[in-house]
PDB file of C-alpha atoms in Angstrom:
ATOM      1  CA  UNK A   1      31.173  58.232 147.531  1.00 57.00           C
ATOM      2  CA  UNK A   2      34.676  57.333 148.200  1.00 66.00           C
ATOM      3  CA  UNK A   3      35.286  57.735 144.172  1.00 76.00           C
ATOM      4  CA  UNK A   4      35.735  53.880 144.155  1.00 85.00           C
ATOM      5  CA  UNK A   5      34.820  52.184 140.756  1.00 87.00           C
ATOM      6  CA  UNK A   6      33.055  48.764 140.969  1.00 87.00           C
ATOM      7  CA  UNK A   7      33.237  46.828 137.765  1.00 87.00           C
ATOM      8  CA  UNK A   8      31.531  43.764 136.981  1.00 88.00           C
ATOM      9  CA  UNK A   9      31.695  41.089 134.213  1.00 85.00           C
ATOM     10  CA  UNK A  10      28.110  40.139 132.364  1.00 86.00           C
ATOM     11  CA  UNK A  11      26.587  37.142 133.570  1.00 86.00           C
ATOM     12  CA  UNK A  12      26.743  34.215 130.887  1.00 87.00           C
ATOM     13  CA  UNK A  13      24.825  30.874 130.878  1.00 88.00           C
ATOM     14  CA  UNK A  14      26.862  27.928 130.857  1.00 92.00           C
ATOM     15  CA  UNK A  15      24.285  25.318 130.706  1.00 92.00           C
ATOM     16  CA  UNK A  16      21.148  23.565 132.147  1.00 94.00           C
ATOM     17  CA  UNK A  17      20.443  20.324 133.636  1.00 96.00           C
ATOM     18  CA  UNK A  18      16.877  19.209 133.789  1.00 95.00           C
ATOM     19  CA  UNK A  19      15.507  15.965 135.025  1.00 95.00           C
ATOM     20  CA  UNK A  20      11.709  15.284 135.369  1.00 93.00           C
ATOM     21  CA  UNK A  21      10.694  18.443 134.227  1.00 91.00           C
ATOM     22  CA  UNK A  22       7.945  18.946 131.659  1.00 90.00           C
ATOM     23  CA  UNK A  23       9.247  17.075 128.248  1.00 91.00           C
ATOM     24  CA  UNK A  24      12.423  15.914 129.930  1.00 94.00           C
ATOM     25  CA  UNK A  25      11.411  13.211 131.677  1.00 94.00           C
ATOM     26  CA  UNK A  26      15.040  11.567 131.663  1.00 96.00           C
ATOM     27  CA  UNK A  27      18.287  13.905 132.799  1.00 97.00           C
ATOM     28  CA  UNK A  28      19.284  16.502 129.840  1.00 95.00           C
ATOM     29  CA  UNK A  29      22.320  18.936 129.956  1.00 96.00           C
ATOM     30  CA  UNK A  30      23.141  21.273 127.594  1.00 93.00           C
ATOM     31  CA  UNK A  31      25.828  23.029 127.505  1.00 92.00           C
ATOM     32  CA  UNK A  32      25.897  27.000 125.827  1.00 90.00           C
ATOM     33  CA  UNK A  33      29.338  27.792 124.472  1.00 89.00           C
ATOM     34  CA  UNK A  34      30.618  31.409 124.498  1.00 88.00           C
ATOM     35  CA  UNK A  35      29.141  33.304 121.723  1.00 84.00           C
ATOM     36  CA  UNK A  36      25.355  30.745 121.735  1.00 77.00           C
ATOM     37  CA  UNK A  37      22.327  33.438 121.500  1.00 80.00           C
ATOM     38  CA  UNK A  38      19.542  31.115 120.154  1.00 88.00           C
ATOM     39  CA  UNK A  39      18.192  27.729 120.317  1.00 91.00           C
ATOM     40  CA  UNK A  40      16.568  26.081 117.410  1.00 94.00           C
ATOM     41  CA  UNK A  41      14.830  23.013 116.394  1.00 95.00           C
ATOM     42  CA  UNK A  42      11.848  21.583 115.039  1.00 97.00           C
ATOM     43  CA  UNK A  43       8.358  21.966 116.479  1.00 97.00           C
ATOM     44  CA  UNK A  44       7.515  20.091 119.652  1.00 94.00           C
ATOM     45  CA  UNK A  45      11.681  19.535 120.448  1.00 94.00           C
ATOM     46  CA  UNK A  46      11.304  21.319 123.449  1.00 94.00           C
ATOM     47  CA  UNK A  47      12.510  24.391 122.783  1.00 95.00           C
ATOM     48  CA  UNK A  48       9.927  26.251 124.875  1.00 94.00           C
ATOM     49  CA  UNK A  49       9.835  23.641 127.893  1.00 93.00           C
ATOM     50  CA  UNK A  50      14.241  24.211 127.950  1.00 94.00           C
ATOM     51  CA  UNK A  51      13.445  28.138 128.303  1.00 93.00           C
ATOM     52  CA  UNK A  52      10.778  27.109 130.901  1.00 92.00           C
ATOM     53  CA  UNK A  53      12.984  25.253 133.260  1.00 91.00           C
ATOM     54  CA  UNK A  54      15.357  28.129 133.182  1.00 92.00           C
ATOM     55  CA  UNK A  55      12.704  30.262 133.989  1.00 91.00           C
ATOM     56  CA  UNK A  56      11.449  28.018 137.043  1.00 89.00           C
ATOM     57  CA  UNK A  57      15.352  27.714 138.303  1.00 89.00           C
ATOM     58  CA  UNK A  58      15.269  31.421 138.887  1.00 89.00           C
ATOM     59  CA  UNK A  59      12.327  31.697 140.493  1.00 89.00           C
ATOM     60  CA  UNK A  60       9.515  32.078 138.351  1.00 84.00           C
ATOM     61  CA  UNK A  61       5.606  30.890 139.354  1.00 78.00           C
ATOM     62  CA  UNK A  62       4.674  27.271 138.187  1.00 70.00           C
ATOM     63  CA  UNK A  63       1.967  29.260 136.587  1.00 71.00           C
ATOM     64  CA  UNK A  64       3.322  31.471 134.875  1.00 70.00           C
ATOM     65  CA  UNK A  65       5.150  28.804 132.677  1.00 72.00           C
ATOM     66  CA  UNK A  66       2.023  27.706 131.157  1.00 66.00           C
ATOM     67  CA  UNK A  67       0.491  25.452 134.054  1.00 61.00           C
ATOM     68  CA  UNK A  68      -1.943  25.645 136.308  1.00 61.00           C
ATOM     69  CA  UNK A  69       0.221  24.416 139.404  1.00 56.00           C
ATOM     70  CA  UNK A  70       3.810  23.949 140.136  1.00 57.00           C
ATOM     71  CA  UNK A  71       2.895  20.293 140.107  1.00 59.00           C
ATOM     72  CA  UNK A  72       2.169  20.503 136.663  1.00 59.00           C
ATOM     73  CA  UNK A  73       5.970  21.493 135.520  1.00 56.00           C
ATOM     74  CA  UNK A  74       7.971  18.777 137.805  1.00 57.00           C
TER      75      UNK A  74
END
């Protein structure tokens, strides 16, 4: 249609601020630097709850992130 080419750059992740949510009781940002594909750390560091809050600031269910109610996560 038209023979117009639409080109788009990926999406990247610059960083996440959480506040009251889950483990993070007090404001946390991190920050992912170009090239950042993981994030480690020892058990019970919040690795899980981090992915969790992204999850929740794109849209998904309170329970679906391991709650019973959206209450539960904030």
């Amino acid at each position: 249609m038209g023979g117009r080419r639409v080109t788009t750059a990926p999406a990247r992740l610059l960083g996440l601020r959480l506040q009251g949510f889950k483990s993070f009781a007090e404001r946390t940002v991190v920050e992912f630097g170009p090239g950042i594909s993981a994030v480690v750390g020892p058990n019970g560091s919040g690795k899980s709850n981090l992915a969790d809050g992204l999850r929740w600031a794109l849209g998904e269910q309170g329970r679906a992130l391991r709650s019973r109610k959206s209450e539960d996560v904030i």
